[in-house]
Coordinates of C-alpha atoms in Angstrom, one line a residue:
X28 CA 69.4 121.0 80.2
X29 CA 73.2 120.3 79.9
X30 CA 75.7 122.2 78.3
X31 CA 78.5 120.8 76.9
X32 CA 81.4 123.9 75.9
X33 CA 84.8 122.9 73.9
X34 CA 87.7 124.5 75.2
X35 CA 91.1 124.0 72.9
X36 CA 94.1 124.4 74.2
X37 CA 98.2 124.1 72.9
X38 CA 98.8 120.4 75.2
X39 CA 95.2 119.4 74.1
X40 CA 93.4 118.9 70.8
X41 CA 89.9 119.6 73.2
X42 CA 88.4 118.6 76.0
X43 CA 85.5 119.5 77.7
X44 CA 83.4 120.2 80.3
X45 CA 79.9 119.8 81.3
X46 CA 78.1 122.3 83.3
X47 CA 75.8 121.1 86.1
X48 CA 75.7 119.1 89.4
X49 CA 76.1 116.2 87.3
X50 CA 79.6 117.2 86.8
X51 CA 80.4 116.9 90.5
X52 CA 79.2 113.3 90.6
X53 CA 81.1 112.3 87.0
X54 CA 84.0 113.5 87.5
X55 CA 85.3 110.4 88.7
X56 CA 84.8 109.1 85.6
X57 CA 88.1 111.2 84.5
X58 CA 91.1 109.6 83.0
X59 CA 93.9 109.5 86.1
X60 CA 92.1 110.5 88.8
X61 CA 91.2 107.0 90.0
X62 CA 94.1 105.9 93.1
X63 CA 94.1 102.9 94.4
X64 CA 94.9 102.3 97.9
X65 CA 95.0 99.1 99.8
X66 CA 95.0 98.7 103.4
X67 CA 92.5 98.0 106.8
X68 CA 91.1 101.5 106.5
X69 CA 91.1 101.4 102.7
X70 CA 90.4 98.6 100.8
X71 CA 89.9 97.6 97.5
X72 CA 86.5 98.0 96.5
X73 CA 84.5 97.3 93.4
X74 CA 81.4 99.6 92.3
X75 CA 79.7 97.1 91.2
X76 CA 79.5 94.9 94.6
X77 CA 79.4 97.9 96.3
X78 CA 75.7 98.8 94.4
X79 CA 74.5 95.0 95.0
X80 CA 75.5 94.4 99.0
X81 CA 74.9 98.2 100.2
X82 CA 72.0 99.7 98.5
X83 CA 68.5 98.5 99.2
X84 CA 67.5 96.4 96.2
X85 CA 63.7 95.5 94.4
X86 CA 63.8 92.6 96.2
X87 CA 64.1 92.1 99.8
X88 CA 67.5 90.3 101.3
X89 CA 67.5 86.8 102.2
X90 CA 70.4 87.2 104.1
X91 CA 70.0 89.5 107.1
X92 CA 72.5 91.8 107.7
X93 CA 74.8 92.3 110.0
X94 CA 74.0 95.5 111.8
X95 CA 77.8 96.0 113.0
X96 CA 79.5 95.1 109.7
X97 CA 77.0 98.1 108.0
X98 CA 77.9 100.3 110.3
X99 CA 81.4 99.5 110.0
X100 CA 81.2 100.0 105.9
X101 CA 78.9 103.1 106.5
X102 CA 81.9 104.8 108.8
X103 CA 84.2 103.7 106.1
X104 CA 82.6 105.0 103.6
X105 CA 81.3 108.2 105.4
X106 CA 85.7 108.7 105.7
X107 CA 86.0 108.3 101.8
X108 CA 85.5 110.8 99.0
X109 CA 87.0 109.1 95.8
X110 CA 85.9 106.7 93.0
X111 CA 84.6 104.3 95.7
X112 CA 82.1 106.7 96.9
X113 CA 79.5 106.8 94.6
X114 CA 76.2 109.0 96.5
X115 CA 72.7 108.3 96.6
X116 CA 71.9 110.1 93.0
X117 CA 74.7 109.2 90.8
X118 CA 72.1 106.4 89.1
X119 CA 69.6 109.5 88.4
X120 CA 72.1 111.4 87.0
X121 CA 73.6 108.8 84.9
X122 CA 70.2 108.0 83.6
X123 CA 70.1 111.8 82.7
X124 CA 73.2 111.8 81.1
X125 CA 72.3 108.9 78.8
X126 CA 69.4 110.3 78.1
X127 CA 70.4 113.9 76.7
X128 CA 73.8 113.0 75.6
X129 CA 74.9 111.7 72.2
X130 CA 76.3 108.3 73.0
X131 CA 78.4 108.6 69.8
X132 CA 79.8 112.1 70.6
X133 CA 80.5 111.4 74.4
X134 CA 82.1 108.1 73.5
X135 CA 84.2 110.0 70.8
X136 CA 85.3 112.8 72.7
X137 CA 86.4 110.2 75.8
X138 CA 88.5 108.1 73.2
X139 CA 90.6 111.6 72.3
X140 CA 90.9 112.2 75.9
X141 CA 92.5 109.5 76.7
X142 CA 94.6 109.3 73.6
X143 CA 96.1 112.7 74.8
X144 CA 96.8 111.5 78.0
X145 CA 98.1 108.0 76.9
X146 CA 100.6 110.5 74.3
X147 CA 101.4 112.8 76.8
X148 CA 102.4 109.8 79.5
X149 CA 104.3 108.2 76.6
X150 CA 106.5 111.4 76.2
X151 CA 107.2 111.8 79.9
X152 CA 107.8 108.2 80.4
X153 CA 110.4 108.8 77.4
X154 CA 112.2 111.8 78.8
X155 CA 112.7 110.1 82.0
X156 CA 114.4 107.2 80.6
X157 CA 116.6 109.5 78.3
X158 CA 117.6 111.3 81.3
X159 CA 118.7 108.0 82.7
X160 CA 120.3 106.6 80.4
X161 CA 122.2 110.1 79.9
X162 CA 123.2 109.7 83.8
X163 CA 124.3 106.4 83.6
X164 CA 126.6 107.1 80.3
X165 CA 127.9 110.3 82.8
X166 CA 128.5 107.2 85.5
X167 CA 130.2 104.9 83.4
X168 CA 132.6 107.8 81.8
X169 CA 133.5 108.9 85.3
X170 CA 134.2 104.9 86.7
X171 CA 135.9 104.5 83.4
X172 CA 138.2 107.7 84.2
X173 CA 138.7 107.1 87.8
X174 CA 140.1 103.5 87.5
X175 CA 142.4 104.7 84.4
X176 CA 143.9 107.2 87.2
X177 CA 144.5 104.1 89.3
X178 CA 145.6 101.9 87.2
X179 CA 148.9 101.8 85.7
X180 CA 149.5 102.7 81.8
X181 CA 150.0 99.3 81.0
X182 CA 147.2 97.8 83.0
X183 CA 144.9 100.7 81.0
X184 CA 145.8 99.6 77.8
X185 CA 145.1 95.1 78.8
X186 CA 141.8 95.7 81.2
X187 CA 138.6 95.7 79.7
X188 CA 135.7 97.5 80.0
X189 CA 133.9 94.8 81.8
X190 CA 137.1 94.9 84.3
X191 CA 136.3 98.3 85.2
X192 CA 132.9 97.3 86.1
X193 CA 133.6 94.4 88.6
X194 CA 136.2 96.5 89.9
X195 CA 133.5 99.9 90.8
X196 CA 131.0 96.7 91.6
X197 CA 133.7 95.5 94.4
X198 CA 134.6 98.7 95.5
X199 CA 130.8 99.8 96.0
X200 CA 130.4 96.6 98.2
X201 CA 133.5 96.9 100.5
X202 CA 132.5 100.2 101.4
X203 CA 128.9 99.0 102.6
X204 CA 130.2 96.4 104.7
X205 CA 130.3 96.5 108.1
X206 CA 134.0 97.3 109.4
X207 CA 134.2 95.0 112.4
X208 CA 133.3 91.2 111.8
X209 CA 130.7 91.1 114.4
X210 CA 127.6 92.9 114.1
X211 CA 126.6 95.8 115.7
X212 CA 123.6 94.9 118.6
X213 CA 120.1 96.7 118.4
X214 CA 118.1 96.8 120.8
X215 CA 114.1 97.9 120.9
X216 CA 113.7 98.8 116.8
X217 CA 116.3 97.5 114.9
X218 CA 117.9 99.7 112.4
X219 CA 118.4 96.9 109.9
X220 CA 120.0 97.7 106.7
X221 CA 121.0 101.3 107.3
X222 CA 123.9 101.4 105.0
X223 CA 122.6 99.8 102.3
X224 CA 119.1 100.1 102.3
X225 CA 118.4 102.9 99.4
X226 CA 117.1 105.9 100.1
X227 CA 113.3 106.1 101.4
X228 CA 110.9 107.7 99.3
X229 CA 108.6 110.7 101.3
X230 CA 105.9 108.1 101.5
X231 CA 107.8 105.4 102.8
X232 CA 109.6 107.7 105.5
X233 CA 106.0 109.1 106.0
X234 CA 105.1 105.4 107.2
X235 CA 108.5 105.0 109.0
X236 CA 107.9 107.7 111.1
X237 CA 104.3 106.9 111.8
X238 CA 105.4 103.5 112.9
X239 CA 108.4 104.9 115.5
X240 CA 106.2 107.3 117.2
X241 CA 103.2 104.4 117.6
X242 CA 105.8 102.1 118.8
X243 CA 107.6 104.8 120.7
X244 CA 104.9 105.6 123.1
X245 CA 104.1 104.7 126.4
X246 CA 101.5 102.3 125.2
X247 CA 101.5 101.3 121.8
X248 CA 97.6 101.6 120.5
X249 CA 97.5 98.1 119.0
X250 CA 94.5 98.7 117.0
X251 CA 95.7 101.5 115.4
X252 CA 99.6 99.7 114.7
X253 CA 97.0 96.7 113.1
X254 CA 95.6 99.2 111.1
X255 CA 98.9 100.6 110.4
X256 CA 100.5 97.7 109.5
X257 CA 98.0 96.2 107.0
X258 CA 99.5 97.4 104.1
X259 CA 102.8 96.3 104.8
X260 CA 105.7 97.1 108.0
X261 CA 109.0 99.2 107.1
X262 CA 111.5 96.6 107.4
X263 CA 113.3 98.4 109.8
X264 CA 110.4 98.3 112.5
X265 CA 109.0 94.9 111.3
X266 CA 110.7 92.9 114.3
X267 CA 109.3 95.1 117.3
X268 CA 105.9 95.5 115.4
X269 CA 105.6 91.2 114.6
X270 CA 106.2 90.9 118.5
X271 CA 103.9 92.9 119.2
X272 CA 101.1 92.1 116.8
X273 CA 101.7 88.5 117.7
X274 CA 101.3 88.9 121.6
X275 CA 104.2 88.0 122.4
X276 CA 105.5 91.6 124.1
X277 CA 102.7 93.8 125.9
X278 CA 101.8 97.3 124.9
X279 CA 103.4 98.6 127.7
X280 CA 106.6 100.1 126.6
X281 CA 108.3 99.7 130.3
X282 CA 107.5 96.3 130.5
X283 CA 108.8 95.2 127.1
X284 CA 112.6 94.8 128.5
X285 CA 111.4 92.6 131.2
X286 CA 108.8 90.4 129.6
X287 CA 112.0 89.7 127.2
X288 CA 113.9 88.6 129.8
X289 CA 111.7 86.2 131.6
X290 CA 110.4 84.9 128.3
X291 CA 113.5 84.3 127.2
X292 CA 114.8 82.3 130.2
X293 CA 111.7 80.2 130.3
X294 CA 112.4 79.1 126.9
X295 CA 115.8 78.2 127.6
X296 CA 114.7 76.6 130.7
X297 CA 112.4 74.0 128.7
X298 CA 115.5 73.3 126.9
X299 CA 117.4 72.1 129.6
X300 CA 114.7 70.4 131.0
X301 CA 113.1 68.1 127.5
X302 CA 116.1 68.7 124.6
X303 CA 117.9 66.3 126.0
X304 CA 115.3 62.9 126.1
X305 CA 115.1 63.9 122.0
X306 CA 116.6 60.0 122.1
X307 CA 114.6 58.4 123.8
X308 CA 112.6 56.0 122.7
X309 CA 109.2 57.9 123.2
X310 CA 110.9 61.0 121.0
X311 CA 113.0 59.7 118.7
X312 CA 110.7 59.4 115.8
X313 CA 109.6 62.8 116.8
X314 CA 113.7 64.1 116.6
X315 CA 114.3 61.8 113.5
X316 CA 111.2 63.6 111.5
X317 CA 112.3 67.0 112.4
X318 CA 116.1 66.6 111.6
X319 CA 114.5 65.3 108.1
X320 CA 112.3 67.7 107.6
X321 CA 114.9 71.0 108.3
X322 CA 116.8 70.2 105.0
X323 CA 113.8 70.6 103.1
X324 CA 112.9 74.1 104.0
X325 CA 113.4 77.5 102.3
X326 CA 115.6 79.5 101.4
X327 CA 118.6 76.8 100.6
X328 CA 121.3 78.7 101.4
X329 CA 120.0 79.5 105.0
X330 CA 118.9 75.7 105.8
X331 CA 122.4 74.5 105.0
X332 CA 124.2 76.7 107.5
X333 CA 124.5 74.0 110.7
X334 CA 123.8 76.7 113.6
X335 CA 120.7 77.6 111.5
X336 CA 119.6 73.8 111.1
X337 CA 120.9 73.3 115.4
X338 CA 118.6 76.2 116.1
X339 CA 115.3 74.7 114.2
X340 CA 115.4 71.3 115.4
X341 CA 115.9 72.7 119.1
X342 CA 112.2 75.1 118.4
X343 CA 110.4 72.3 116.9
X344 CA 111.5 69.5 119.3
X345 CA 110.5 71.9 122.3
X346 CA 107.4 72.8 120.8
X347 CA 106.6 68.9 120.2
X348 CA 107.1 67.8 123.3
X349 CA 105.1 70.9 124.7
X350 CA 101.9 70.2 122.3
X351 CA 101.5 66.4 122.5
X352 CA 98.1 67.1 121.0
X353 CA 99.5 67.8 117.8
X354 CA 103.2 67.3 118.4
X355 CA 105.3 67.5 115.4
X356 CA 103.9 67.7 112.1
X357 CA 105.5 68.6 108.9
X358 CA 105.0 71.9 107.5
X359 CA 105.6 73.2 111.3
X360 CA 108.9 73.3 110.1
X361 CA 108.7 76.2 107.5
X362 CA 106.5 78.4 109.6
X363 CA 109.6 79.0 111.5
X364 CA 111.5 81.0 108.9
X365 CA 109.5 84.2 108.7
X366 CA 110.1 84.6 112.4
X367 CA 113.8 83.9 112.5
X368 CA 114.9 86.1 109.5
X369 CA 112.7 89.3 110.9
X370 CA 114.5 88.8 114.1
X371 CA 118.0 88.0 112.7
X372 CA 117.3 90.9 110.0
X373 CA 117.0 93.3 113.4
X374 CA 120.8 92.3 114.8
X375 CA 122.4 92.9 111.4
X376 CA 122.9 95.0 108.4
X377 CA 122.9 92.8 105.2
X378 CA 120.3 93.1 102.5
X379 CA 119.7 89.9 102.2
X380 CA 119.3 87.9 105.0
X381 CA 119.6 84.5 103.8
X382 CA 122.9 84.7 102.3
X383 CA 124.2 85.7 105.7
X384 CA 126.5 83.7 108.2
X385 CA 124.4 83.4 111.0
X386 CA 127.0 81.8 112.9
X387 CA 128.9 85.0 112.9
X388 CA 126.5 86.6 115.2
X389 CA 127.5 86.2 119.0
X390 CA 126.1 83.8 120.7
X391 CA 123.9 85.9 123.1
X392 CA 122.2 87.3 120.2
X393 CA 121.4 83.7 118.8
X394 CA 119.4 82.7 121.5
X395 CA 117.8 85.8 121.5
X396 CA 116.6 85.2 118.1
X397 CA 115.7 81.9 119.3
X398 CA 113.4 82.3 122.0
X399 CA 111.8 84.9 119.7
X400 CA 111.3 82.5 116.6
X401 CA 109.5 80.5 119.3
X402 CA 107.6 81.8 121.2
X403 CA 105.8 84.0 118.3
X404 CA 105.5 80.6 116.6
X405 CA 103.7 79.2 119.3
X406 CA 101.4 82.1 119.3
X407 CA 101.0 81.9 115.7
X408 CA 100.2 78.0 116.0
X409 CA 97.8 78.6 119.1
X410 CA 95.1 79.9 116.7
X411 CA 95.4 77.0 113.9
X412 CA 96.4 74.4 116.1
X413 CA 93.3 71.9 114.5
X414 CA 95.6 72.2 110.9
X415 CA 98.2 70.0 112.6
X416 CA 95.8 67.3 115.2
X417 CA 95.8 63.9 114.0
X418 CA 93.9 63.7 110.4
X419 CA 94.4 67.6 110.6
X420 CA 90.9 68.2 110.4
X421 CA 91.7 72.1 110.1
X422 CA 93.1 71.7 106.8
X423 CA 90.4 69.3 105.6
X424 CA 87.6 71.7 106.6
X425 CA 89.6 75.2 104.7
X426 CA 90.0 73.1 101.6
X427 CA 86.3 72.1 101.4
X428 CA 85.5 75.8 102.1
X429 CA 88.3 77.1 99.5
X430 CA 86.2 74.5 97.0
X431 CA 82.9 76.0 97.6
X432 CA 83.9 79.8 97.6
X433 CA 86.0 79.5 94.2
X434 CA 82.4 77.5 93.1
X435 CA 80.9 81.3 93.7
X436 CA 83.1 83.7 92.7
X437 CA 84.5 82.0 89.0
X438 CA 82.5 78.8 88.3
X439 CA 84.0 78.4 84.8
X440 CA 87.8 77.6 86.5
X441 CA 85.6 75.4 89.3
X442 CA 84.2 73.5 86.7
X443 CA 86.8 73.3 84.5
X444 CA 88.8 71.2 87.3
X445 CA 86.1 69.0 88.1
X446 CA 86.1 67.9 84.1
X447 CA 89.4 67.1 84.4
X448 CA 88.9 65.6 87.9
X449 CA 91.5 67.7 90.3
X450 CA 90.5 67.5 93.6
X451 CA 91.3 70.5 95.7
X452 CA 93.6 69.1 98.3
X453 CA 95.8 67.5 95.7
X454 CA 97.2 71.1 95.2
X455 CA 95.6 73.4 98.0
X456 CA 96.6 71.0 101.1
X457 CA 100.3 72.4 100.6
X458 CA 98.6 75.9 100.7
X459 CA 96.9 75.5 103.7
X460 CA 99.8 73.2 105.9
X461 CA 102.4 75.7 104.6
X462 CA 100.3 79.1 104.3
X463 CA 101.5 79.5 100.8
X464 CA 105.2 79.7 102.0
X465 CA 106.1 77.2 99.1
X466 CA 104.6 78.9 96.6
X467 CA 105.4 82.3 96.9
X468 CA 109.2 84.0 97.3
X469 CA 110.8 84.2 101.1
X470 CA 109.8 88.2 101.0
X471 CA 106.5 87.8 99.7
X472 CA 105.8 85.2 102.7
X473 CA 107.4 88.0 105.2
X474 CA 104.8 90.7 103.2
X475 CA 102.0 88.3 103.4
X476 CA 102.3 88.1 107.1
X477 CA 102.4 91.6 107.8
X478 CA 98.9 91.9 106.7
X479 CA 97.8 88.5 108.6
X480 CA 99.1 89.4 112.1
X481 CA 96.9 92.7 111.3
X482 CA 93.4 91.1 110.3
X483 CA 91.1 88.8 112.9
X484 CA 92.1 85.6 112.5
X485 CA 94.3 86.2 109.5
X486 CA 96.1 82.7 109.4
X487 CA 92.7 80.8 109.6
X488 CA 90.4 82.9 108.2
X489 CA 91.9 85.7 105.6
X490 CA 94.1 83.0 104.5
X491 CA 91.3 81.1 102.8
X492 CA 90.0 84.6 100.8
X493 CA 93.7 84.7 100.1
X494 CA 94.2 81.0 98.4
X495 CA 90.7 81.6 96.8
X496 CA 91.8 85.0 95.3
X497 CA 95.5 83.4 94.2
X498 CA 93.6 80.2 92.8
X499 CA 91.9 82.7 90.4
X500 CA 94.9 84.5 89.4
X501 CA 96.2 82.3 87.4
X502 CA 92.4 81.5 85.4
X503 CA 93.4 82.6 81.9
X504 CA 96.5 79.7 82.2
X505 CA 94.1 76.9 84.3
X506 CA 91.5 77.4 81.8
X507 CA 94.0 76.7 78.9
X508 CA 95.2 73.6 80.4
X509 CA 93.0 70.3 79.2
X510 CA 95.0 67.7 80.6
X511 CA 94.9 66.3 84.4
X512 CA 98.3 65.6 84.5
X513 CA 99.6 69.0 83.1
X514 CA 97.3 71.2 85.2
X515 CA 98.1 69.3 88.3
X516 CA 102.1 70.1 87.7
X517 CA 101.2 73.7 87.0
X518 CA 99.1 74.2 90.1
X519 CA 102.0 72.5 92.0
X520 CA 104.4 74.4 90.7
X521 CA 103.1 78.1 90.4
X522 CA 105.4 80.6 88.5
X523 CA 105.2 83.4 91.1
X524 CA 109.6 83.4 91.4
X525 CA 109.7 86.9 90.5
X526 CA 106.8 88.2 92.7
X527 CA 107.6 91.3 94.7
X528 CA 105.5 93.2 97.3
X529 CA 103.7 94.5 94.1
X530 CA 101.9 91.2 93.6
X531 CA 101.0 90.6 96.6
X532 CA 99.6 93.4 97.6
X533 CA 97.4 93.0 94.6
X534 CA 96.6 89.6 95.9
X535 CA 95.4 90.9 99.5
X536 CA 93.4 93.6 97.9
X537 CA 91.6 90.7 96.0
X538 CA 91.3 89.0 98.9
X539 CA 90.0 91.7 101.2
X540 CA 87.2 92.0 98.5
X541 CA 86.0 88.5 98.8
X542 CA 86.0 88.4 102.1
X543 CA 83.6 91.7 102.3
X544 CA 81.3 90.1 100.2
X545 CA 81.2 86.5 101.6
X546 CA 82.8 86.4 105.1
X547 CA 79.2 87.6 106.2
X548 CA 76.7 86.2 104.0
X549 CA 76.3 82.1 104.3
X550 CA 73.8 82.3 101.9
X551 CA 75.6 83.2 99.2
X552 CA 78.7 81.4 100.3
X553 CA 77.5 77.5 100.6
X554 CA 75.6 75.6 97.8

């Protein structure tokens, strides 16, 4: 028998409290308790596909199961002890609970819950703003005094309030500038954006610290800085932890220095050997599409500064020549970017990156950058080299699969672009060729990456769970479209210029979800 007691309270009209084991395995069910957490060792999961893919059904699998990946999900969930983790008896006890309990007076009393909470979040969220706002009129009156103490008396009595503004706004920024013109050199971790960078949060200098001692030891335990990392790399550490998730240094922290070296002269070395036949007549159509193709690429302001644009065509023309399997093709182009403002971001101290003067940096630390951009392109394109062979069968192949999964998972949105006869590659060849690097901001790219240099095969693979989960974003908007035309030009042209790291991490949770539930079960995956 369960008893149900009211307890009243001065914050709450009542609440209550149920006495028995089943509150143990409900009280998950409480309003705020639920965190979500995304990352490798804790992933977005959903109840409901956890109760159909994990526990033993009526009916007997027709897809055998992977012993490995159930032991993997069993260790997982053996480590977690929140909503995900639902126990052996929870469906007994539910079916208890709806049994005894007045459905009417249980659904009641949860609707007044969280009407308390929803009031009580409403008042702190309003005390919070009107302490900021009564901060920022403290601010302004203290600018506003400060500059009349400047300022001459006539000056007071002309300037404006929006004056004063641009005048504290200017002031701010010359004082976060560098002093000297050239940029201070970093080596190992770079401490980009020290001066300007806000202050950390305890979480986020949690993780900082996490990542300097893993990167800071003898031999960095890849696995764990994979594991680390999926959930996104303080931008601080991001060049030393892409290097290393890439392959391109060893784990080894005493043979970092030198494996930079001879990496770096090698590259230089191909230089002197091919850049120099890019006129020829076997290469010049090679050359000619590259110096085409480097206006076209994002951000604008970076791909219009020359030594930026002399930079990419030397890394694509030596990686060309190097890969006459493939040779150039574009979209090779973009996948350069990420690379180059990670490692430019670790030599300097702006906030953003691409409205810096590269060509201020000295020139030893430009073809640092350089040989970096390329050689952790190369590994990057090693693993997805059949996306750029002739006919780029790679692509071909991802877009049929990216058809057939977002078949499974929403057919309404699958159909509804077959009625008004979209074909896939019309708008999800650009995904695939550019890994979404057109579609979504610079920084969400640069986030996006952290998490695919940390999962198996995460630019083959995870990307397709990843275009399937952001093809379904938008459903509510595809499925008010009716016209061919109209959808086409809104699939092609995504509104995602605002996204932050919020979205995507959103979008990788999604992702990590479909994967769990198709990566490893054909049968449910193809037609």
């Amino acid at each position: 028998m369960i008893f149900i007691k009211l307890l009243f309270s001065r914050h709450f009209n009542f609440s209550f409290i149920i006495f028995s084991s089943m509150w143990d395995s409900l009280k998950w069910k409480t309003v705020g308790t639920i965190q979500h957490v995304y990352g490798a060792q804790h992933p977005p999961f959903d109840p409901l596909l956890h109760g159909t893919l994990i526990k033993p059904g009526s009916k007997p699998p027709t897809t055998p199961v992977k012993l490995k990946k159930v032991s993997t999900f069993q260790e997982f969930e053996s480590n977690t002890s929140d909503a995900w983790d639902l126990g052996d008896d929870d469906d007994e006890l539910l079916a208890i609970a709806a049994e005894n309990l007045n459905t009417e007076v249980v659904m009641e009393t949860a609707h007044k819950v969280i009407q308390n909470h929803s009031k009580l979040q409403e008042q702190h969220k309003f005390q919070e703003e009107h302490l900021q706002e009564e901060k920022q009129v403290e601010s302004a009156e203290l600018t506003s005094i400060d500059n009349r103490l400047v300022k001459s008396v006539s000056e007071g009595h002309t300037s404006s309030s929006s004056d004063n503004a641009s005048e504290s706004s200017s002031m701010q920024r010359s004082q976060s500038l560098p002093q000297t013109s050239t940029p201070p050199l970093v080596s190992g971790m770079g401490d980009c954006n020290t001066s300007v960078t806000p202050a950390l949060t305890e979480r986020e200098a949690s993780r900082l610290d996490k990542f300097k001692q893993l990167l800071a030891g003898p031999n960095t335990d890849l696995e764990e800085l994979r594991k680390l990392s999926w959930s996104g790399i303080p931008k601080r550490v991001r060049p030393s932890a892409w290097k290393l998730l890439s392959g391109y240094l060893p784990a080894n922290v005493d043979r970092r220095e030198s494996t930079l070296q001879r990496k770096r002269k090698e590259y230089f070395a191909f230089v002197e050997q091919y850049y120099d036949s890019r006129n020829d007549e076997n290469h010049q159509d090679t050359y000619r599409q590259i110096h085409i193709d480097i206006p076209r690429m994002s951000p604008e302001v970076l791909r219009l500064q020359p030594k930026v644009t002399e930079i990419f065509e030397r890394i694509l023309f030596i990686w060309a020549i190097r890969h006459p399997a493939s040779g150039y093709v574009q979209g090779i182009n973009d996948l350069v970017t990420p690379f180059f403002v990670v490692f430019v971001c670790e030599y300097i101290e702006e906030e953003e990156v691409e409205n810096f003067d590269v060509s201020s940096l000295p020139e030893e630390v430009l073809q640092n950058i350089e040989a970096d951009s390329y050689w952790c392109m190369s590994k990057l394109l090693d693993g997805i080299q059949d996306n750029y062979t002739f006919a780029q069968p790679g692509i071909q192949k991802k877009v049929k699969m990216l058809e057939e999964l977002v078949s499974r998972i929403d057919e309404q949105v699958h159909r509804h672009l077959d009625q008004h006869e979209v074909k896939y590659l019309q708008f999800a060849f650009r995904w695939m060729n550019n890994l979404l690097m057109r579609e979504v901001p610079l920084q969400c790219t640069i986030r996006l990456w952290d998490t695919y240099q940390s999962e198996p095969e995460g630019f083959s693979h995870f990307h397709l769970y990843v275009c399937a989960a952001f093809l379904v974003r938008w459903r509510k908007e595809i499925l008010e479209e009716k016209d061919f035309q109209e959808l086409l030009i809104f699939l092609q042209n995504l509104p995602t210029v605002h996204w932050g790291n919020e979205e995507i991490s959103v979008l990788l949770a999604e992702a990590y979800r479909l994967k769990f539930a198709f990566a490893d079960a054909p049968n449910h995956y193809k037609k």
